[in-house]
Amino acid sequence: MATASTASRITRKIVIAVKKAASRNKGWYDLHMAAASGAIAQRLPLVDLVAEIRDARIPLSSENELLRDFPALSKRIVVMNKIDLADQTQVKGWMRYFEQQNCIPYGVNSHNKDSVKGLLNFIQAQVRGLCKANHHASETITIMLVGRISAAEKGRLKHATVSPQPGETKDISSFKIGSHPNIYLLDTPGILPRMIHDAELCSKLVLTGAIRDGLIEQKELARYFLTILNLSDQYKKWAKFSTNEDRLLSFIEHKVEDSISSKLEMRQKKQHMMDHTEDLIVNDVRGTIFDTISCFDGNIELEEDMIKLMEAELVALREAFRVPQGLGEYVYNRVVSVKLLDLYRTGRLEHYTLDTLPLTLHHPL
């Protein structure tokens, strides 16, 4: 299909940019990550249980390749992080898939402290169940936490644990999360593959933020997201934000002038209006995308038409994001792309699961 070729062309550009950055030693895999990989590989055969953190938006693409070398690991908890940002209609299917892979799936929103506490309680329950089944109720159990998680998310995890314990290396730290039996959680740094040859896999990791943005042009990444959005039905949910009337910033500023007296309050209000995460602007972005797609008379199955639609969206979003005039084409595109990607990554433009559920999933009769 032509649309598939459009996405492929964009992903090829992304992976080329990432590889160029890596060749200049500006990539994601540094000496610290190499050392951490070695430390994890040494400890894996010694732990009792692995809790692998994956991104629920890319449940396959976020797999930790180190675990492939240890098939002897009998039990693995697959923690689907950012479950709140994934397509909820697909979550149950992925849960069933991981169960069929002899894994124990669990969904978590690691930005929510109650959700993190729920994860720790779930891990403790699984460990106690294993101990009871193996008649080892008093032994010490060690669990390794493997996968990418932000510093802020790790802070919530550590705050929820019982007590910190000094790690044996600077790459791995240990926390006690339970007693009777004693349960220790080995916290490891996030690890990415040294080399990523698959263009689509690489693009998904960049789009979801696993690989830092600075390696590629933001416009290319925004175009990749728009390709996904345009081929989905998600935008149809935004029909209520559609408008054929002029809803410009000047009208809003006029209202502000009527309601605010001091200059300080005026500046604060204008700053509030320029915040692209505010509901007013987010809804304008949704309405703009809906209108642009709905009014487009081309065939997005054709690569040339898909490109035209994406360019039309990027231009129309300048007004929705309140981007000042006179910045120049490059700055326009960069500002719009950064804001658009931020809204996607925070779930303000609906939720997406980018990986396709494998055909090996067996549905119950």
mmCIF file of C-alpha atoms in Angstrom:
data_model
loop_
_atom_site.group_PDB
_atom_site.id
_atom_site.type_symbol
_atom_site.label_atom_id
_atom_site.label_comp_id
_atom_site.label_asym_id
_atom_site.label_seq_id
_atom_site.Cartn_x
_atom_site.Cartn_y
_atom_site.Cartn_z
ATOM 1 C CA MET A 1 0.000 0.000 0.000
ATOM 2 C CA ALA A 2 1.117 3.537 -0.688
ATOM 3 C CA THR A 3 0.402 4.589 2.903
ATOM 4 C CA ALA A 4 2.714 1.851 4.131
ATOM 5 C CA SER A 5 5.436 3.163 1.811
ATOM 6 C CA THR A 6 4.927 6.671 3.235
ATOM 7 C CA ALA A 7 5.465 5.405 6.769
ATOM 8 C CA SER A 8 8.425 3.305 5.618
ATOM 9 C CA ARG A 9 10.056 6.308 3.977
ATOM 10 C CA ILE A 10 9.682 8.355 7.154
ATOM 11 C CA THR A 11 10.988 5.556 9.390
ATOM 12 C CA ARG A 12 14.005 5.124 7.100
ATOM 13 C CA LYS A 13 14.842 8.810 7.566
ATOM 14 C CA ILE A 14 14.527 8.428 11.316
ATOM 15 C CA VAL A 15 16.771 5.374 11.562
ATOM 16 C CA ILE A 16 19.390 6.962 9.283
ATOM 17 C CA ALA A 17 19.504 10.032 11.530
ATOM 18 C CA VAL A 18 19.778 7.860 14.655
ATOM 19 C CA LYS A 19 22.590 5.772 13.143
ATOM 20 C CA LYS A 20 24.495 8.896 12.114
ATOM 21 C CA ALA A 21 24.250 10.226 15.658
ATOM 22 C CA ALA A 22 25.449 6.883 17.039
ATOM 23 C CA SER A 23 28.435 6.891 14.664
ATOM 24 C CA ARG A 24 29.428 10.295 16.113
ATOM 25 C CA ASN A 25 29.173 8.865 19.650
ATOM 26 C CA LYS A 26 26.057 10.963 20.227
ATOM 27 C CA GLY A 27 23.672 8.052 20.328
ATOM 28 C CA TRP A 28 21.863 6.370 23.182
ATOM 29 C CA TYR A 29 24.377 3.611 23.970
ATOM 30 C CA ASP A 30 27.242 4.937 26.085
ATOM 31 C CA LEU A 31 29.854 3.403 28.389
ATOM 32 C CA HIS A 32 27.504 3.586 31.370
ATOM 33 C CA MET A 33 24.831 1.626 29.517
ATOM 34 C CA ALA A 34 27.418 -0.943 28.407
ATOM 35 C CA ALA A 35 28.577 -1.408 32.010
ATOM 36 C CA ALA A 36 24.994 -1.696 33.210
ATOM 37 C CA SER A 37 24.288 -4.344 30.551
ATOM 38 C CA GLY A 38 27.212 -6.404 31.821
ATOM 39 C CA ALA A 39 26.095 -6.083 35.447
ATOM 40 C CA ILE A 40 22.551 -7.155 34.587
ATOM 41 C CA ALA A 41 23.762 -10.147 32.565
ATOM 42 C CA GLN A 42 25.883 -11.326 35.534
ATOM 43 C CA ARG A 43 23.010 -11.113 37.996
ATOM 44 C CA LEU A 44 20.191 -12.527 35.901
ATOM 45 C CA PRO A 45 21.046 -16.219 36.523
ATOM 46 C CA LEU A 46 21.048 -15.546 40.285
ATOM 47 C CA VAL A 47 17.647 -13.924 40.743
ATOM 48 C CA ASP A 48 14.427 -15.743 41.562
ATOM 49 C CA LEU A 49 12.061 -13.643 39.489
ATOM 50 C CA VAL A 50 12.285 -10.972 36.797
ATOM 51 C CA ALA A 51 9.881 -8.064 36.502
ATOM 52 C CA GLU A 52 10.361 -6.681 33.016
ATOM 53 C CA ILE A 53 9.010 -3.190 32.430
ATOM 54 C CA ARG A 54 7.674 -2.614 28.932
ATOM 55 C CA ASP A 55 5.916 0.335 27.370
ATOM 56 C CA ALA A 56 2.233 -0.578 26.952
ATOM 57 C CA ARG A 57 2.172 1.473 23.730
ATOM 58 C CA ILE A 58 4.855 -0.794 22.229
ATOM 59 C CA PRO A 59 4.579 -4.096 24.138
ATOM 60 C CA LEU A 60 6.854 -5.995 21.724
ATOM 61 C CA SER A 61 9.192 -3.247 20.597
ATOM 62 C CA SER A 62 10.114 -2.403 24.208
ATOM 63 C CA GLU A 63 11.265 -5.945 25.017
ATOM 64 C CA ASN A 64 14.648 -6.096 26.746
ATOM 65 C CA GLU A 65 16.906 -8.092 24.459
ATOM 66 C CA LEU A 66 19.130 -9.215 27.365
ATOM 67 C CA LEU A 67 16.312 -11.473 28.561
ATOM 68 C CA ARG A 68 16.325 -13.390 25.279
ATOM 69 C CA ASP A 69 19.659 -14.924 26.308
ATOM 70 C CA PHE A 70 18.140 -16.381 29.478
ATOM 71 C CA PRO A 71 15.298 -18.669 28.394
ATOM 72 C CA ALA A 72 15.783 -20.639 31.610
ATOM 73 C CA LEU A 73 14.040 -17.891 33.570
ATOM 74 C CA SER A 74 10.943 -19.855 34.504
ATOM 75 C CA LYS A 75 8.789 -16.956 35.643
ATOM 76 C CA ARG A 76 8.681 -13.427 34.392
ATOM 77 C CA ILE A 77 6.313 -10.605 35.280
ATOM 78 C CA VAL A 78 5.740 -8.351 32.278
ATOM 79 C CA VAL A 79 4.868 -4.940 33.667
ATOM 80 C CA MET A 80 3.062 -2.925 31.008
ATOM 81 C CA ASN A 81 3.941 0.615 32.043
ATOM 82 C CA LYS A 82 2.100 3.705 30.737
ATOM 83 C CA ILE A 83 -1.036 1.595 30.515
ATOM 84 C CA ASP A 84 -3.012 4.835 30.680
ATOM 85 C CA LEU A 85 -1.525 5.954 27.342
ATOM 86 C CA ALA A 86 -2.194 2.726 25.421
ATOM 87 C CA ASP A 87 -5.282 1.888 23.375
ATOM 88 C CA GLN A 88 -7.573 0.438 26.039
ATOM 89 C CA THR A 89 -9.402 -1.725 23.486
ATOM 90 C CA GLN A 90 -6.165 -3.693 22.960
ATOM 91 C CA VAL A 91 -4.953 -4.058 26.544
ATOM 92 C CA LYS A 92 -6.840 -7.301 27.286
ATOM 93 C CA GLY A 93 -5.520 -8.878 24.102
ATOM 94 C CA TRP A 94 -1.942 -8.121 25.086
ATOM 95 C CA MET A 95 -2.556 -9.473 28.575
ATOM 96 C CA ARG A 96 -3.753 -12.760 27.079
ATOM 97 C CA TYR A 97 -0.775 -12.840 24.735
ATOM 98 C CA PHE A 98 1.764 -12.559 27.564
ATOM 99 C CA GLU A 99 -0.074 -15.204 29.578
ATOM 100 C CA GLN A 100 0.293 -17.551 26.615
ATOM 101 C CA GLN A 101 4.026 -16.782 26.639
ATOM 102 C CA ASN A 102 4.187 -18.151 30.215
ATOM 103 C CA CYS A 103 4.522 -14.636 31.611
ATOM 104 C CA ILE A 104 2.535 -12.882 34.321
ATOM 105 C CA PRO A 105 1.216 -9.575 32.904
ATOM 106 C CA TYR A 106 0.375 -6.514 34.956
ATOM 107 C CA GLY A 107 -0.582 -3.014 33.856
ATOM 108 C CA VAL A 108 0.646 0.068 35.713
ATOM 109 C CA ASN A 109 0.713 3.834 35.453
ATOM 110 C CA SER A 110 4.020 4.596 37.148
ATOM 111 C CA HIS A 111 3.172 8.305 37.376
ATOM 112 C CA ASN A 112 0.455 7.374 39.865
ATOM 113 C CA LYS A 113 1.696 6.476 43.355
ATOM 114 C CA ASP A 114 -1.326 4.291 44.108
ATOM 115 C CA SER A 115 -0.738 2.364 40.900
ATOM 116 C CA VAL A 116 2.925 1.857 41.873
ATOM 117 C CA LYS A 117 1.901 0.593 45.313
ATOM 118 C CA GLY A 118 -0.503 -1.776 43.602
ATOM 119 C CA LEU A 119 2.379 -3.123 41.491
ATOM 120 C CA LEU A 120 4.551 -3.750 44.562
ATOM 121 C CA ASN A 121 1.664 -5.504 46.316
ATOM 122 C CA PHE A 122 1.090 -7.616 43.208
ATOM 123 C CA ILE A 123 4.768 -8.621 43.096
ATOM 124 C CA GLN A 124 4.717 -9.566 46.776
ATOM 125 C CA ALA A 125 1.599 -11.677 46.249
ATOM 126 C CA GLN A 126 3.201 -13.484 43.302
ATOM 127 C CA VAL A 127 6.362 -14.178 45.305
ATOM 128 C CA ARG A 128 4.440 -15.548 48.286
ATOM 129 C CA GLY A 129 2.417 -17.732 45.959
ATOM 130 C CA LEU A 130 5.605 -19.155 44.442
ATOM 131 C CA CYS A 131 7.132 -19.731 47.873
ATOM 132 C CA LYS A 132 4.019 -21.542 49.064
ATOM 133 C CA ALA A 133 3.964 -23.715 45.974
ATOM 134 C CA ASN A 134 7.649 -24.590 46.425
ATOM 135 C CA HIS A 135 7.391 -24.999 50.220
ATOM 136 C CA HIS A 136 10.013 -22.303 50.898
ATOM 137 C CA ALA A 137 8.087 -19.909 53.077
ATOM 138 C CA SER A 138 11.092 -18.478 54.961
ATOM 139 C CA GLU A 139 13.669 -17.944 52.225
ATOM 140 C CA THR A 140 14.871 -14.627 50.821
ATOM 141 C CA ILE A 141 13.596 -13.843 47.363
ATOM 142 C CA THR A 142 15.387 -11.589 44.908
ATOM 143 C CA ILE A 143 13.549 -9.914 42.043
ATOM 144 C CA MET A 144 15.246 -7.998 39.258
ATOM 145 C CA LEU A 145 13.461 -5.002 37.778
ATOM 146 C CA VAL A 146 14.510 -4.702 34.136
ATOM 147 C CA GLY A 147 13.380 -2.101 31.635
ATOM 148 C CA ARG A 148 13.134 1.596 30.973
ATOM 149 C CA ILE A 149 11.495 3.882 33.512
ATOM 150 C CA SER A 150 12.024 7.606 34.039
ATOM 151 C CA ALA A 151 13.839 9.081 37.033
ATOM 152 C CA ALA A 152 10.590 10.561 38.347
ATOM 153 C CA GLU A 153 8.858 7.190 38.055
ATOM 154 C CA LYS A 154 11.742 5.491 39.858
ATOM 155 C CA GLY A 155 11.415 8.063 42.609
ATOM 156 C CA ARG A 156 7.808 6.995 43.178
ATOM 157 C CA LEU A 157 8.857 3.357 43.139
ATOM 158 C CA LYS A 158 11.616 3.862 45.719
ATOM 159 C CA HIS A 159 9.340 5.990 47.902
ATOM 160 C CA ALA A 160 6.842 3.129 47.976
ATOM 161 C CA THR A 161 9.386 0.500 49.062
ATOM 162 C CA VAL A 162 9.959 -0.592 52.646
ATOM 163 C CA SER A 163 13.623 0.368 52.936
ATOM 164 C CA PRO A 164 16.630 0.951 50.685
ATOM 165 C CA GLN A 165 19.577 -1.394 50.797
ATOM 166 C CA PRO A 166 23.047 -0.583 49.423
ATOM 167 C CA GLY A 167 23.695 -2.193 46.038
ATOM 168 C CA GLU A 168 26.855 -4.088 45.204
ATOM 169 C CA THR A 169 27.585 -1.936 42.144
ATOM 170 C CA LYS A 170 26.795 1.616 41.099
ATOM 171 C CA ASP A 171 24.662 0.220 38.255
ATOM 172 C CA ILE A 172 22.273 -1.841 40.406
ATOM 173 C CA SER A 173 20.611 -0.832 43.670
ATOM 174 C CA SER A 174 18.590 -3.010 46.017
ATOM 175 C CA PHE A 175 15.370 -2.284 47.923
ATOM 176 C CA LYS A 176 13.489 -4.394 50.410
ATOM 177 C CA ILE A 177 9.802 -4.451 49.526
ATOM 178 C CA GLY A 178 8.488 -7.160 51.854
ATOM 179 C CA SER A 179 9.077 -9.501 54.779
ATOM 180 C CA HIS A 180 8.130 -13.127 55.553
ATOM 181 C CA PRO A 181 9.722 -13.954 53.200
ATOM 182 C CA ASN A 182 12.237 -11.172 52.751
ATOM 183 C CA ILE A 183 11.751 -9.783 49.265
ATOM 184 C CA TYR A 184 14.444 -7.661 47.659
ATOM 185 C CA LEU A 185 13.998 -5.739 44.431
ATOM 186 C CA LEU A 186 17.105 -5.117 42.319
ATOM 187 C CA ASP A 187 16.607 -1.863 40.441
ATOM 188 C CA THR A 188 18.591 -1.670 37.186
ATOM 189 C CA PRO A 189 19.187 1.181 34.724
ATOM 190 C CA GLY A 190 17.174 1.302 31.525
ATOM 191 C CA ILE A 191 18.961 -0.515 28.715
ATOM 192 C CA LEU A 192 18.537 -0.167 24.966
ATOM 193 C CA PRO A 193 20.039 -2.389 22.253
ATOM 194 C CA ARG A 194 23.537 -1.403 21.158
ATOM 195 C CA MET A 195 22.389 -1.382 17.533
ATOM 196 C CA ILE A 196 18.872 -1.117 16.106
ATOM 197 C CA HIS A 197 18.631 -2.241 12.494
ATOM 198 C CA ASP A 198 14.851 -2.343 12.110
ATOM 199 C CA ALA A 199 13.574 1.063 10.953
ATOM 200 C CA GLU A 200 10.056 0.640 12.322
ATOM 201 C CA LEU A 201 11.318 -0.547 15.720
ATOM 202 C CA CYS A 202 13.726 2.376 15.915
ATOM 203 C CA SER A 203 10.986 4.859 14.988
ATOM 204 C CA LYS A 204 8.636 3.522 17.659
ATOM 205 C CA LEU A 205 11.336 3.836 20.312
ATOM 206 C CA VAL A 206 12.009 7.442 19.289
ATOM 207 C CA LEU A 207 8.323 8.369 19.046
ATOM 208 C CA THR A 208 7.575 7.054 22.539
ATOM 209 C CA GLY A 209 10.629 8.804 23.973
ATOM 210 C CA ALA A 210 12.799 5.758 24.716
ATOM 211 C CA ILE A 211 15.471 7.237 22.437
ATOM 212 C CA ARG A 212 16.001 10.946 22.988
ATOM 213 C CA ASP A 213 14.544 13.388 20.492
ATOM 214 C CA GLY A 214 17.695 15.375 19.820
ATOM 215 C CA LEU A 215 18.996 12.736 17.418
ATOM 216 C CA ILE A 216 16.512 13.586 14.644
ATOM 217 C CA GLU A 217 14.518 16.455 13.167
ATOM 218 C CA GLN A 218 11.320 16.963 15.129
ATOM 219 C CA LYS A 219 9.311 17.476 11.949
ATOM 220 C CA GLU A 220 10.109 13.953 10.733
ATOM 221 C CA LEU A 221 8.963 12.507 14.044
ATOM 222 C CA ALA A 222 5.790 14.608 13.962
ATOM 223 C CA ARG A 223 5.095 13.399 10.412
ATOM 224 C CA TYR A 224 5.481 9.809 11.607
ATOM 225 C CA PHE A 225 2.895 10.415 14.336
ATOM 226 C CA LEU A 226 0.549 12.137 11.889
ATOM 227 C CA THR A 227 0.791 9.134 9.584
ATOM 228 C CA ILE A 228 -0.385 6.925 12.454
ATOM 229 C CA LEU A 229 -3.129 9.378 13.428
ATOM 230 C CA ASN A 230 -4.406 9.905 9.877
ATOM 231 C CA LEU A 231 -4.720 6.161 9.283
ATOM 232 C CA SER A 232 -6.665 5.629 12.503
ATOM 233 C CA ASP A 233 -10.231 6.548 13.453
ATOM 234 C CA GLN A 234 -9.171 8.369 16.588
ATOM 235 C CA TYR A 235 -9.637 11.838 15.099
ATOM 236 C CA LYS A 236 -13.356 11.141 14.582
ATOM 237 C CA LYS A 237 -13.819 11.511 18.339
ATOM 238 C CA TRP A 238 -12.987 15.206 17.949
ATOM 239 C CA ALA A 239 -15.996 16.157 15.816
ATOM 240 C CA LYS A 240 -17.416 18.158 18.747
ATOM 241 C CA PHE A 241 -14.374 20.449 18.600
ATOM 242 C CA SER A 242 -14.888 21.261 14.941
ATOM 243 C CA THR A 243 -15.678 24.860 14.054
ATOM 244 C CA ASN A 244 -16.195 26.799 10.875
ATOM 245 C CA GLU A 245 -16.081 30.115 12.688
ATOM 246 C CA ASP A 246 -13.080 32.271 13.445
ATOM 247 C CA ARG A 247 -11.929 31.413 16.959
ATOM 248 C CA LEU A 248 -8.700 33.365 17.008
ATOM 249 C CA LEU A 249 -6.507 34.446 19.873
ATOM 250 C CA SER A 250 -7.491 38.107 19.358
ATOM 251 C CA PHE A 251 -11.060 37.290 20.419
ATOM 252 C CA ILE A 252 -9.813 35.585 23.571
ATOM 253 C CA GLU A 253 -7.491 38.492 24.364
ATOM 254 C CA HIS A 254 -10.448 40.880 24.022
ATOM 255 C CA LYS A 255 -12.336 38.878 26.637
ATOM 256 C CA VAL A 256 -9.280 38.901 28.882
ATOM 257 C CA GLU A 257 -8.982 42.697 28.633
ATOM 258 C CA ASP A 258 -12.598 43.051 29.790
ATOM 259 C CA SER A 259 -12.104 40.825 32.817
ATOM 260 C CA ILE A 260 -8.589 41.571 34.140
ATOM 261 C CA SER A 261 -7.544 44.894 35.563
ATOM 262 C CA SER A 262 -3.854 44.752 36.424
ATOM 263 C CA LYS A 263 -1.013 44.416 33.898
ATOM 264 C CA LEU A 264 0.561 41.651 35.974
ATOM 265 C CA GLU A 265 -2.618 39.593 35.874
ATOM 266 C CA MET A 266 -2.840 40.265 32.138
ATOM 267 C CA ARG A 267 0.657 38.874 31.535
ATOM 268 C CA GLN A 268 -0.118 35.815 33.654
ATOM 269 C CA LYS A 269 -3.350 35.190 31.741
ATOM 270 C CA LYS A 270 -1.642 35.501 28.357
ATOM 271 C CA GLN A 271 1.036 33.061 29.501
ATOM 272 C CA HIS A 272 -1.748 30.704 30.542
ATOM 273 C CA MET A 273 -3.319 30.992 27.065
ATOM 274 C CA MET A 274 0.014 30.251 25.358
ATOM 275 C CA ASP A 275 0.442 27.002 27.325
ATOM 276 C CA HIS A 276 -0.220 24.335 24.705
ATOM 277 C CA THR A 277 -1.328 21.837 27.359
ATOM 278 C CA GLU A 278 -4.295 23.959 28.448
ATOM 279 C CA ASP A 279 -7.707 22.556 27.531
ATOM 280 C CA LEU A 280 -8.610 25.498 25.306
ATOM 281 C CA ILE A 281 -5.596 25.034 23.061
ATOM 282 C CA VAL A 282 -5.739 21.229 23.186
ATOM 283 C CA ASN A 283 -9.350 21.310 22.009
ATOM 284 C CA ASP A 284 -8.408 23.737 19.231
ATOM 285 C CA VAL A 285 -5.684 21.320 18.143
ATOM 286 C CA ARG A 286 -8.169 18.460 18.107
ATOM 287 C CA GLY A 287 -10.696 20.495 16.156
ATOM 288 C CA THR A 288 -8.053 21.661 13.676
ATOM 289 C CA ILE A 289 -6.891 18.121 12.964
ATOM 290 C CA PHE A 290 -10.480 16.922 12.601
ATOM 291 C CA ASP A 291 -11.340 19.745 10.190
ATOM 292 C CA THR A 292 -8.176 19.274 8.134
ATOM 293 C CA ILE A 293 -8.702 15.541 7.690
ATOM 294 C CA SER A 294 -12.451 15.862 7.098
ATOM 295 C CA CYS A 295 -12.040 18.583 4.461
ATOM 296 C CA PHE A 296 -9.184 16.859 2.652
ATOM 297 C CA ASP A 297 -10.362 15.717 -0.763
ATOM 298 C CA GLY A 298 -7.356 13.557 -1.598
ATOM 299 C CA ASN A 299 -6.832 9.833 -1.164
ATOM 300 C CA ILE A 300 -4.586 9.114 1.792
ATOM 301 C CA GLU A 301 -4.011 5.640 0.399
ATOM 302 C CA LEU A 302 -1.745 7.451 -2.086
ATOM 303 C CA GLU A 303 1.651 8.488 -0.785
ATOM 304 C CA GLU A 304 1.605 11.884 -2.489
ATOM 305 C CA ASP A 305 -1.789 12.733 -0.990
ATOM 306 C CA MET A 306 -0.772 11.571 2.486
ATOM 307 C CA ILE A 307 2.207 13.924 2.360
ATOM 308 C CA LYS A 308 -0.050 16.804 1.274
ATOM 309 C CA LEU A 309 -2.401 16.112 4.178
ATOM 310 C CA MET A 310 0.435 16.074 6.720
ATOM 311 C CA GLU A 311 1.807 19.365 5.411
ATOM 312 C CA ALA A 312 -1.673 20.905 5.565
ATOM 313 C CA GLU A 313 -2.027 19.735 9.171
ATOM 314 C CA LEU A 314 1.322 21.195 10.226
ATOM 315 C CA VAL A 315 0.418 24.560 8.675
ATOM 316 C CA ALA A 316 -3.086 24.627 10.201
ATOM 317 C CA LEU A 317 -1.721 23.742 13.647
ATOM 318 C CA ARG A 318 0.340 26.938 13.770
ATOM 319 C CA GLU A 319 -2.809 28.888 14.540
ATOM 320 C CA ALA A 320 -4.180 26.250 16.919
ATOM 321 C CA PHE A 321 -0.934 26.328 18.926
ATOM 322 C CA ARG A 322 -0.900 30.149 18.897
ATOM 323 C CA VAL A 323 2.542 30.226 17.242
ATOM 324 C CA PRO A 324 3.581 33.885 16.703
ATOM 325 C CA GLN A 325 3.974 35.046 13.124
ATOM 326 C CA GLY A 326 7.257 35.914 11.456
ATOM 327 C CA LEU A 327 9.345 33.080 12.882
ATOM 328 C CA GLY A 328 10.372 31.511 9.593
ATOM 329 C CA GLU A 329 9.413 28.151 8.102
ATOM 330 C CA TYR A 330 11.989 26.066 9.980
ATOM 331 C CA VAL A 331 11.081 27.515 13.383
ATOM 332 C CA TYR A 332 7.346 27.206 12.610
ATOM 333 C CA ASN A 333 7.718 23.502 11.883
ATOM 334 C CA ARG A 334 9.922 22.848 14.890
ATOM 335 C CA VAL A 335 7.643 24.634 17.365
ATOM 336 C CA VAL A 336 4.507 22.916 16.052
ATOM 337 C CA SER A 337 6.241 19.513 15.963
ATOM 338 C CA VAL A 338 7.526 19.767 19.548
ATOM 339 C CA LYS A 339 4.113 20.779 20.882
ATOM 340 C CA LEU A 340 2.320 18.098 18.856
ATOM 341 C CA LEU A 341 4.647 15.351 20.082
ATOM 342 C CA ASP A 342 4.245 16.510 23.672
ATOM 343 C CA LEU A 343 0.460 16.237 23.430
ATOM 344 C CA TYR A 344 0.752 12.752 21.919
ATOM 345 C CA ARG A 345 3.131 11.535 24.617
ATOM 346 C CA THR A 346 0.911 12.826 27.410
ATOM 347 C CA GLY A 347 -2.219 11.203 25.988
ATOM 348 C CA ARG A 348 -3.982 14.461 25.078
ATOM 349 C CA LEU A 349 -4.472 13.313 21.467
ATOM 350 C CA GLU A 350 -6.055 9.947 22.303
ATOM 351 C CA HIS A 351 -4.265 6.687 23.076
ATOM 352 C CA TYR A 352 -2.397 4.447 20.655
ATOM 353 C CA THR A 353 -0.832 0.993 20.732
ATOM 354 C CA LEU A 354 1.752 1.028 17.968
ATOM 355 C CA ASP A 355 2.631 -2.685 17.952
ATOM 356 C CA THR A 356 0.336 -5.182 16.262
ATOM 357 C CA LEU A 357 -0.829 -8.129 18.320
ATOM 358 C CA PRO A 358 0.914 -11.284 16.993
ATOM 359 C CA LEU A 359 -1.227 -13.718 15.047
ATOM 360 C CA THR A 360 -0.131 -16.465 17.444
ATOM 361 C CA LEU A 361 -2.680 -15.245 19.960
ATOM 362 C CA HIS A 362 -5.210 -18.026 20.447
ATOM 363 C CA HIS A 363 -8.689 -16.832 21.300
ATOM 364 C CA PRO A 364 -10.714 -19.039 23.659
ATOM 365 C CA LEU A 365 -13.364 -21.180 22.043
#
